Amino acid sequence: MKWNSVVLKLWATILLLVFVVLFVLLVLIIQFFNDFVGERATDSLTNTAYRIAVNLERHDDLEFGLEVAWELLDDVTNAIIITDEDHIYYSQQDDAEKFTLNYFYNDPVFKKVFTGNKTVKKEIQLSSETGNVDQALMIGVPLDKFSNQKGAVFIYQSLDVMNDTMKATNKIIMWSALIAFILTTVFAFFLSTRITAPLRKMRESAAEVAKGKFDVKVPILTRDEIGELAKTFNQMRKQLKINVTALKQEKEQLSSILSSMADGVITFNKAGEIIVTNPPAQQFMKAWEKEQEINNDTSKIPQKLINLINDAVANETEQTGEISFQGKYWTVIVTPQFDEQSIRGAVAVLRDMTEERKLDKLRKDFIANVSHELRTPIAMLQGYSEALMDDIAASEQERKEITTVINEESQRMGRLVNELLDLARLESGQMRLYKENVEIKPFIERISKKFMGVAKVSNVRLEIQVETMKKVYTFDPDRIEQVLTNLVDNAIRHTHEDGLVRIIVKDSEKGLQIEVSDNGSGISEEDLPFVFERFYKADKARTRGRSGTGLGLAIVKNIIDAHQGTIYVKSKIGQGTTFVFVLPQENERKL
């Protein structure tokens, strides 16, 4: 049984109340009996003293009067009679040494009997034969037997007699109180157990209901208020089961709707704390956590979203806005939530507009770049063809130069169109890969020889480094050569004179890893996310020689994806650029 149970609390309350009442009554009764015994003893001694005094006054014969007086005393009471200043009589001759005439005449209390004709009372000390000091009560009354002499009757009794009487009485009272307390304890425990038994049943049933077991029923044992409480509890349990079932169904339905939504949904309370999120919203929060780590920020949600929530709660109207970080864009709609008359929070709907922004940018860039790339060769073709038509060329040499320019520009247009077609086929998945076992070292050496002349003309040093354990890998050699051609060509064009371009081939856990690095001008951080997009070009002021079409890296990315590989770029302005791609391992076919 727990110490904080209702049974013990009720039992302890009753016991405490009875204990306090019994204790107070015990103290009062003991005090009353003690006072009563003391008063009775005092009255008894006083009456005996008066009887002795009256007896002495009635008899003229002093000897006879003393005999009668001694007969009035019991075994525990002694008397001393003083008739005048020279005569004193004792009921016990042993008192002669202790109580002399001077003892009474010099004592300030007993002296009042002689001088004031008053009855006095005083506790005195008696020395016993064993050396102990006993307390005694002495009463003194005046004796006016002789007209010219003043006398007194002193009678005393040991207080041990009274104390024994009081102890016996106190013992009886305390035993009575103890028996009453024990009986009350048993009765209180029985009563509290009887009263709280239905309450314990209800507590056990309530605990089961709290665990979700709504089929538990409380037995109705009585027809009093506790029985009515049990009946009400059973009705509440039934209604609670209905409400919880309905709430659970609504929650599951709402959870299914939120989980199936493509937009992120975040529910906030009035204080701006997050209550409910769905998977897209959780992705948004993870992205924001990464942003916090980068910027050493401690805010749980973006400040712009906090401002929208505050505006929605303050103005009680829908708020819209845009949030962007880490190259991603979200459109946010914040709607206040009402609880009857007041606002209890807000709901934020986040739509990821990153892909839409990218597609829109790609569409605009594609049109602009294609127009830009075609405008120059078309203008040159048109101008030089008109020059031929107008016979502007004065000599055969000039005619040859014009036709050479027309041929180069037409080839440039052809390359652009072919690369566009290749990119379209790669992105649509229509281009087929012809994979075969390739000896990696001769393959890399052949590609490097192809660019030795270009590198020499550009005064750039080209190095290769093959560190593979395996000699043969499986991939489409033509397409991987196209990848390396684009990467090495870009590296040479973006490297200053006396620069270095390096091709490093090595094994990795995922397969064959090839790096093409340079120590050239590098790519700015804001341009890095777009390097593999169509028509991307670095700042032309940092390139040397001819400029590409801007489709090479997009084709590279699609070829690597077709091989189910990965490619990424690392670059810093002024320190160079490194492109790394990994081709997954495949079981080599025998040559």
XYZ file of C-alpha atoms in Angstrom:
591
model
C 0.000 0.000 0.000
C 1.388 3.381 -0.995
C 1.858 6.095 1.629
C 0.075 8.633 -0.578
C -3.074 6.500 -0.975
C -6.497 7.802 0.003
C -6.915 4.996 2.581
C -3.831 6.053 4.508
C -4.639 9.732 4.159
C -8.167 9.257 5.499
C -6.940 6.855 8.172
C -4.163 9.230 9.209
C -6.598 12.169 9.290
C -9.019 10.349 11.587
C -6.200 9.134 13.819
C -4.662 12.585 13.988
C -8.016 14.133 14.862
C -8.732 11.501 17.540
C -5.180 11.747 18.854
C -5.427 15.530 19.213
C -8.834 15.269 20.922
C -7.688 12.476 23.239
C -4.459 14.271 24.018
C -6.270 17.482 24.938
C -8.850 15.600 26.997
C -6.098 13.558 28.647
C -4.200 16.680 29.658
C -7.339 18.418 30.900
C -8.628 15.384 32.809
C -5.258 14.671 34.422
C -4.947 18.321 35.380
C -8.485 18.288 36.720
C -7.930 15.140 38.789
C -4.610 16.417 40.084
C -6.212 19.673 41.164
C -9.198 17.783 42.591
C -7.013 15.417 44.630
C -4.920 18.322 45.905
C -7.983 20.328 46.848
C -9.581 17.327 48.553
C -6.424 16.659 50.547
C -6.181 20.321 51.555
C -9.856 20.441 52.534
C -9.534 17.218 54.509
C -6.517 18.487 56.465
C -8.189 21.850 57.049
C -11.378 20.239 58.329
C -9.402 17.954 60.645
C -7.453 20.936 61.967
C -10.699 22.859 62.628
C -12.239 19.857 64.342
C -9.205 19.568 66.625
C -9.344 23.311 67.383
C -13.073 23.167 68.112
C -12.590 20.081 70.254
C -9.881 21.814 72.346
C -12.058 24.891 72.747
C -15.024 22.828 73.978
C -13.134 20.863 76.641
C -11.610 22.510 79.631
C -9.462 19.527 80.361
C -6.422 19.948 78.054
C -5.248 16.385 78.514
C -8.596 14.977 77.536
C -8.824 17.367 74.611
C -5.405 16.241 73.340
C -6.386 12.588 73.572
C -9.513 13.254 71.540
C -7.464 15.278 69.022
C -4.967 12.491 68.529
C -7.869 10.112 67.911
C -9.063 12.315 65.008
C -5.784 11.772 63.137
C -5.196 8.876 60.749
C -1.977 6.954 60.258
C -0.452 9.326 57.725
C -1.433 12.592 59.409
C 0.423 14.292 62.258
C -0.571 17.289 64.346
C 1.200 19.933 66.443
C -0.768 22.019 68.952
C 0.547 25.284 70.401
C -1.474 26.637 73.322
C 0.753 29.556 74.161
C 4.258 30.823 73.707
C 5.648 28.246 76.117
C 3.590 25.111 75.478
C 3.599 22.914 72.402
C 2.211 19.348 72.013
C 3.022 16.726 69.332
C 1.025 13.747 68.096
C 4.370 12.174 67.249
C 7.196 12.903 69.680
C 9.677 12.594 66.795
C 8.413 15.947 65.527
C 9.722 17.742 68.599
C 13.171 18.057 67.144
C 11.937 19.293 63.775
C 9.121 21.610 64.764
C 9.917 23.927 67.681
C 8.104 27.023 68.786
C 10.675 29.205 67.086
C 10.102 27.290 63.822
C 6.482 28.461 63.740
C 6.948 31.926 65.256
C 9.803 32.756 62.887
C 8.293 31.365 59.676
C 6.671 34.245 57.727
C 3.741 32.067 56.596
C 2.966 30.239 59.836
C 3.471 33.502 61.780
C 0.240 34.837 60.226
C -1.752 32.301 62.266
C -0.634 34.018 65.458
C -0.532 37.631 64.302
C -3.380 37.692 61.813
C -5.591 34.948 63.176
C -5.649 33.382 59.687
C -5.671 29.867 58.314
C -2.484 29.196 56.331
C -1.161 26.460 54.020
C 2.417 25.669 53.066
C 4.444 22.842 51.563
C 7.330 21.846 53.840
C 10.255 19.467 53.584
C 10.642 16.461 55.860
C 13.903 14.581 56.379
C 13.405 10.824 56.610
C 15.590 8.325 58.468
C 17.121 7.194 55.182
C 18.321 10.692 54.444
C 15.756 11.422 51.713
C 13.847 14.674 51.680
C 10.055 14.296 51.403
C 7.498 16.953 50.640
C 4.563 17.486 52.996
C 1.538 19.781 53.138
C 0.978 21.623 56.450
C -2.200 23.477 57.420
C -2.337 25.950 60.288
C -5.540 27.204 61.977
C -5.819 29.638 64.948
C -6.702 28.364 68.432
C -8.386 30.917 70.748
C -8.871 28.707 73.793
C -7.463 31.186 76.277
C -8.481 34.837 76.189
C -5.058 36.199 76.860
C -3.046 33.551 74.966
C -2.852 32.886 71.263
C -2.390 29.343 70.034
C -2.642 27.329 66.852
C -3.228 23.846 65.519
C -0.822 22.698 62.816
C -1.565 19.483 60.929
C 0.500 18.017 58.119
C 0.523 15.056 55.788
C 3.166 13.714 53.357
C 2.514 14.541 49.699
C 3.579 11.037 48.691
C 0.108 9.846 49.564
C -1.465 12.406 47.267
C 1.093 11.672 44.559
C 0.355 7.955 44.757
C -3.340 8.695 44.416
C -2.726 10.990 41.449
C -0.417 8.463 39.774
C -3.002 5.727 40.083
C -5.669 8.035 38.693
C -3.405 9.172 35.817
C -2.564 5.578 34.983
C -6.234 4.672 34.710
C -6.908 7.712 32.517
C -3.935 7.006 30.202
C -4.830 3.344 29.801
C -8.391 4.378 28.953
C -7.080 6.839 26.346
C -4.744 4.217 24.850
C -7.533 1.665 24.551
C -9.774 4.326 22.958
C -7.003 5.233 20.485
C -6.447 1.582 19.516
C -10.172 1.035 19.002
C -10.360 4.229 16.979
C -7.399 3.085 14.836
C -9.108 -0.183 13.957
C -12.404 1.534 13.278
C -10.784 4.299 11.185
C -8.866 1.787 9.074
C -12.016 -0.260 8.499
C -14.043 2.833 7.644
C -11.426 4.331 5.292
C -10.935 0.982 3.545
C -14.664 0.574 3.105
C -15.082 4.089 1.738
C -12.076 4.075 -0.571
C -12.497 0.551 -2.019
C -14.753 1.815 -4.863
C -12.367 4.725 -5.402
C -9.453 2.312 -5.851
C -11.483 0.375 -8.397
C -12.133 3.603 -10.282
C -8.461 4.544 -10.108
C -7.443 1.191 -11.591
C -10.064 1.551 -14.318
C -8.934 5.125 -15.039
C -5.336 3.885 -15.393
C -6.490 1.262 -17.930
C -8.482 3.911 -19.817
C -5.384 6.127 -19.871
C -3.542 3.255 -21.578
C -6.220 3.131 -24.294
C -8.272 0.215 -22.914
C -11.774 1.681 -23.106
C -13.610 -1.609 -22.457
C -12.877 -1.541 -18.718
C -16.032 -1.107 -16.618
C -16.195 0.127 -13.019
C -18.467 -2.021 -10.792
C -21.238 -0.076 -9.016
C -21.079 -1.386 -5.419
C -23.111 1.259 -3.601
C -26.013 3.603 -4.271
C -24.503 6.643 -2.596
C -22.397 9.446 -4.109
C -19.528 7.032 -4.834
C -21.909 4.752 -6.727
C -23.136 7.739 -8.754
C -19.502 8.621 -9.451
C -18.855 5.079 -10.754
C -21.924 5.287 -12.970
C -20.817 8.649 -14.343
C -17.313 7.265 -14.937
C -18.696 4.404 -17.039
C -20.706 6.858 -19.141
C -17.648 9.071 -19.565
C -15.605 6.014 -20.648
C -18.105 5.153 -23.383
C -18.230 8.713 -24.674
C -14.439 9.030 -24.482
C -14.049 5.868 -26.561
C -16.348 7.308 -29.231
C -14.519 10.648 -29.259
C -11.034 9.092 -29.313
C -12.003 6.779 -32.177
C -13.374 9.690 -34.179
C -10.333 11.822 -33.366
C -7.987 8.996 -34.367
C -9.758 8.584 -37.695
C -9.577 12.311 -38.369
C -5.905 12.375 -37.368
C -5.071 9.457 -39.670
C -6.984 11.093 -42.491
C -5.225 14.404 -41.924
C -1.858 12.629 -41.679
C -2.503 10.812 -44.958
C -3.473 14.059 -46.659
C -0.412 15.892 -45.344
C 1.944 13.025 -46.234
C 0.602 12.816 -49.785
C 0.943 16.554 -50.396
C 3.800 17.720 -52.559
C 3.875 21.045 -50.727
C 5.348 21.427 -47.273
C 2.947 22.187 -44.408
C 4.042 23.532 -41.007
C 1.578 24.275 -38.207
C 2.586 26.864 -35.592
C 1.006 27.864 -32.303
C 0.492 31.471 -31.291
C 4.013 31.652 -29.832
C 5.562 30.597 -33.155
C 6.497 27.070 -32.017
C 6.253 24.201 -34.527
C 3.428 21.710 -33.859
C 2.967 19.572 -37.003
C 5.078 19.077 -40.150
C 4.812 16.819 -43.196
C 7.738 15.193 -45.129
C 8.306 18.088 -47.597
C 8.320 20.530 -44.674
C 10.807 18.321 -42.855
C 13.095 18.476 -45.874
C 12.808 22.268 -45.734
C 13.768 22.227 -42.038
C 16.779 19.963 -42.724
C 17.953 22.336 -45.444
C 17.588 25.225 -42.976
C 19.608 23.320 -40.347
C 22.440 22.987 -42.856
C 22.176 26.707 -43.535
C 22.463 27.350 -39.780
C 25.649 25.281 -39.588
C 27.153 27.292 -42.436
C 26.201 30.702 -41.028
C 26.559 29.802 -37.304
C 22.938 30.819 -36.810
C 20.757 29.663 -33.884
C 17.275 30.445 -35.222
C 15.033 27.392 -35.629
C 13.196 28.778 -38.667
C 14.049 31.518 -41.179
C 13.464 35.062 -39.968
C 11.342 35.839 -43.016
C 8.994 32.975 -42.110
C 8.811 34.291 -38.529
C 7.869 37.733 -39.856
C 5.131 36.240 -42.050
C 3.724 34.313 -39.067
C 3.760 37.422 -36.856
C 2.039 39.471 -39.572
C -0.598 36.766 -40.108
C -1.338 36.563 -36.360
C -1.291 40.330 -35.850
C -3.347 41.263 -38.922
C -5.503 38.106 -38.950
C -5.022 37.872 -42.709
C -3.220 35.579 -45.125
C 0.405 36.492 -45.841
C 2.557 35.430 -48.810
C 6.266 35.664 -49.440
C 9.374 33.966 -50.846
C 12.305 32.364 -49.036
C 15.583 31.386 -50.674
C 18.828 29.865 -49.391
C 21.372 27.331 -50.633
C 20.273 27.973 -54.221
C 16.681 26.888 -53.544
C 13.465 28.887 -53.679
C 10.205 28.450 -51.772
C 6.906 30.284 -52.083
C 5.295 30.594 -48.631
C 1.619 31.154 -47.820
C 0.832 31.703 -44.113
C -2.810 31.495 -43.014
C -3.970 32.264 -39.445
C -5.856 29.546 -37.523
C -8.884 30.598 -35.494
C -10.199 28.999 -32.293
C -13.764 30.305 -32.030
C -13.144 34.038 -31.539
C -9.360 34.125 -31.036
C -6.322 33.110 -33.105
C -4.593 29.979 -31.872
C -1.785 29.794 -34.444
C -0.978 29.728 -38.135
C -0.401 27.265 -40.989
C 2.450 27.796 -43.444
C 2.350 26.124 -46.860
C 5.737 25.956 -48.616
C 6.041 25.144 -52.282
C 9.475 24.320 -53.652
C 9.859 26.489 -56.746
C 13.517 25.591 -57.371
C 12.885 23.344 -60.380
C 10.416 25.796 -61.859
C 12.950 28.589 -61.472
C 15.659 26.436 -63.022
C 13.457 25.377 -65.929
C 12.376 28.933 -66.531
C 15.988 30.078 -66.408
C 17.046 27.243 -68.724
C 14.335 28.140 -71.199
C 15.313 31.793 -71.207
C 19.033 30.991 -71.303
C 18.528 28.427 -74.081
C 16.710 30.878 -76.295
C 19.172 33.666 -75.528
C 22.264 31.483 -75.953
C 21.107 29.758 -79.136
C 20.194 33.134 -80.555
C 23.535 34.528 -79.461
C 25.542 31.571 -80.799
C 23.750 31.533 -84.154
C 23.659 35.272 -84.651
C 27.397 35.702 -85.147
C 27.968 32.919 -87.729
C 24.761 33.793 -89.585
C 25.786 37.447 -89.715
C 29.214 36.485 -90.985
C 27.780 34.045 -93.545
C 25.385 36.706 -94.730
C 28.043 39.401 -94.930
C 30.695 37.321 -96.736
C 28.154 35.763 -99.086
C 26.953 39.251 -100.060
C 30.572 40.204 -100.594
C 30.948 37.315 -103.040
C 27.693 38.193 -104.767
C 28.778 41.806 -105.146
C 32.234 40.792 -106.498
C 33.943 42.728 -103.727
C 36.859 40.273 -103.697
C 39.395 41.749 -106.114
C 41.633 38.724 -106.321
C 41.495 34.966 -106.067
C 43.307 35.144 -102.698
C 40.618 37.371 -101.168
C 37.908 35.096 -102.604
C 39.613 32.127 -100.942
C 39.793 33.942 -97.612
C 36.081 34.788 -97.779
C 35.094 31.212 -98.648
C 37.349 29.928 -95.809
C 35.534 32.161 -93.284
C 32.180 31.018 -94.665
C 33.289 27.381 -94.333
C 34.544 27.825 -90.741
C 31.356 29.556 -89.633
C 29.198 26.914 -91.294
C 31.248 24.226 -89.498
C 30.791 26.121 -86.260
C 27.035 26.154 -86.825
C 27.191 22.465 -87.652
C 29.054 21.683 -84.413
C 26.503 23.658 -82.453
C 23.592 21.837 -84.087
C 25.292 18.425 -83.650
C 26.004 19.090 -79.975
C 22.402 20.159 -79.481
C 21.254 16.943 -81.123
C 23.667 14.848 -79.029
C 22.494 16.542 -75.846
C 18.847 16.033 -76.789
C 19.456 12.315 -77.458
C 21.343 11.894 -74.187
C 18.674 13.618 -72.151
C 15.892 11.642 -73.811
C 17.727 8.351 -73.218
C 17.809 7.436 -76.897
C 21.604 7.328 -77.184
C 22.922 3.807 -76.746
C 26.199 3.056 -75.003
C 28.595 0.501 -76.457
C 30.526 -0.691 -73.461
C 33.657 -2.803 -73.787
C 36.744 -3.742 -71.787
C 39.301 -0.970 -72.112
C 42.934 -0.952 -71.016
C 42.979 2.226 -69.057
C 46.642 3.338 -69.364
C 46.898 3.226 -73.218
C 43.472 4.883 -73.374
C 44.593 7.840 -71.242
C 47.920 8.153 -73.019
C 46.193 8.324 -76.416
C 43.928 11.149 -75.239
C 46.841 13.077 -73.753
C 48.820 12.815 -77.016
C 45.854 14.287 -78.842
C 46.128 17.445 -76.712
C 49.912 17.722 -76.553
C 49.996 20.009 -79.557
C 47.234 22.278 -78.270
C 48.889 22.434 -74.847
C 52.258 23.275 -76.424
C 50.726 26.085 -78.487
C 49.046 27.468 -75.333
C 52.333 27.063 -73.383
C 50.573 24.790 -70.866
C 52.109 21.637 -69.429
C 49.923 18.502 -69.637
C 50.648 15.606 -67.295
C 48.993 12.205 -66.745
C 49.126 10.020 -63.662
C 47.671 6.489 -63.722
C 47.547 4.774 -60.303
C 45.058 1.964 -60.850
C 45.506 -1.576 -59.588
C 43.328 -2.955 -62.362
C 44.450 -2.694 -65.953
C 41.058 -3.100 -67.605
C 37.757 -1.305 -66.984
C 34.414 -1.548 -68.753
C 32.826 1.558 -70.291
C 31.978 3.141 -73.642
C 35.407 4.363 -74.820
C 34.046 6.780 -77.444
C 31.775 8.548 -74.969
C 34.369 8.661 -72.170
C 36.866 10.029 -74.704
C 34.308 12.709 -75.512
C 34.065 13.475 -71.776
C 37.828 13.751 -71.351
C 38.141 15.768 -74.563
C 35.685 18.370 -73.258
C 37.243 18.497 -69.777
C 40.866 18.700 -70.967
C 40.000 21.260 -73.665
C 38.241 23.445 -71.071
C 41.169 23.073 -68.660
C 43.716 24.200 -71.290
C 41.581 27.125 -72.399
C 41.130 28.363 -68.809
C 44.795 27.967 -67.786
C 47.288 30.812 -68.131
C 50.685 30.424 -69.776
C 53.170 28.227 -67.893
C 50.187 26.582 -66.205
C 49.626 22.908 -65.466
C 46.819 20.548 -66.501
C 46.850 17.119 -64.914
C 44.880 13.929 -65.594
C 44.864 11.590 -62.558
C 43.388 8.091 -62.802
C 43.008 5.930 -59.683
C 40.831 3.341 -58.015
C 38.090 4.233 -55.532
C 35.574 2.291 -53.481
C 32.887 2.966 -56.073
C 34.943 2.249 -59.168
C 37.259 4.073 -61.560
C 37.960 7.689 -60.555
C 39.363 10.195 -63.079
C 40.327 13.758 -62.177
C 41.075 16.592 -64.598
C 42.595 19.516 -62.728
C 44.238 22.806 -63.643
C 45.734 25.752 -61.832
C 44.008 28.310 -63.996
C 41.526 31.088 -63.334
C 38.942 28.955 -61.486
C 35.157 29.278 -61.258
C 33.337 31.615 -58.882
C 31.275 30.103 -56.097
C 28.013 31.497 -57.436
C 28.666 29.898 -60.850
C 29.461 26.403 -59.534
C 25.814 25.182 -59.287
C 25.309 25.970 -62.991
C 28.470 24.599 -64.625
C 26.690 21.498 -65.976
C 23.788 23.438 -67.455
C 23.355 24.213 -71.137
C 25.285 27.149 -72.570
C 27.095 27.761 -69.277
C 30.260 29.774 -69.893
C 32.740 31.154 -67.414
C 33.752 34.773 -67.613
C 35.199 35.098 -71.106
C 37.766 37.512 -69.777
C 39.401 34.554 -68.011
C 39.549 32.302 -71.123
C 42.245 32.163 -73.751
C 41.694 31.490 -77.406
C 38.429 30.315 -78.882
C 35.320 30.074 -76.766
C 33.162 26.937 -76.725
C 29.457 26.585 -77.331
C 28.599 26.143 -73.647
C 27.174 22.642 -74.231
C 30.269 20.567 -73.476
C 29.801 20.178 -69.706
C 26.106 19.449 -70.103
C 27.014 16.626 -72.529
C 29.696 15.397 -70.074
C 27.161 15.274 -67.238
C 24.666 13.286 -69.311
C 27.305 10.791 -70.520
C 28.440 10.124 -66.913
C 24.811 9.748 -65.816
C 24.254 7.281 -68.649
C 27.129 5.219 -67.203
C 25.361 5.480 -63.785
C 28.390 7.338 -62.459
C 28.870 10.596 -60.579
C 30.653 13.820 -61.421
C 31.389 16.921 -59.372
C 33.595 19.984 -59.520
C 35.832 21.776 -57.005
C 37.104 25.253 -57.763
C 38.354 28.511 -56.265
C 38.983 31.773 -58.034
C 42.668 32.116 -58.917
C 43.560 28.606 -57.669
C 42.203 26.421 -60.434
C 39.472 23.880 -61.044
C 39.195 20.107 -60.599
C 36.544 17.952 -62.278
C 36.169 14.484 -60.761
C 34.011 11.696 -62.174
C 33.616 8.094 -61.024
C 32.572 5.177 -63.232
C 31.088 2.221 -61.327
C 32.841 -1.157 -61.549
C 31.502 -3.804 -63.866
C 32.516 -7.383 -64.522
C 34.965 -7.222 -67.409
C 34.156 -9.214 -70.479
C 36.942 -11.307 -71.903
C 38.603 -9.783 -74.913
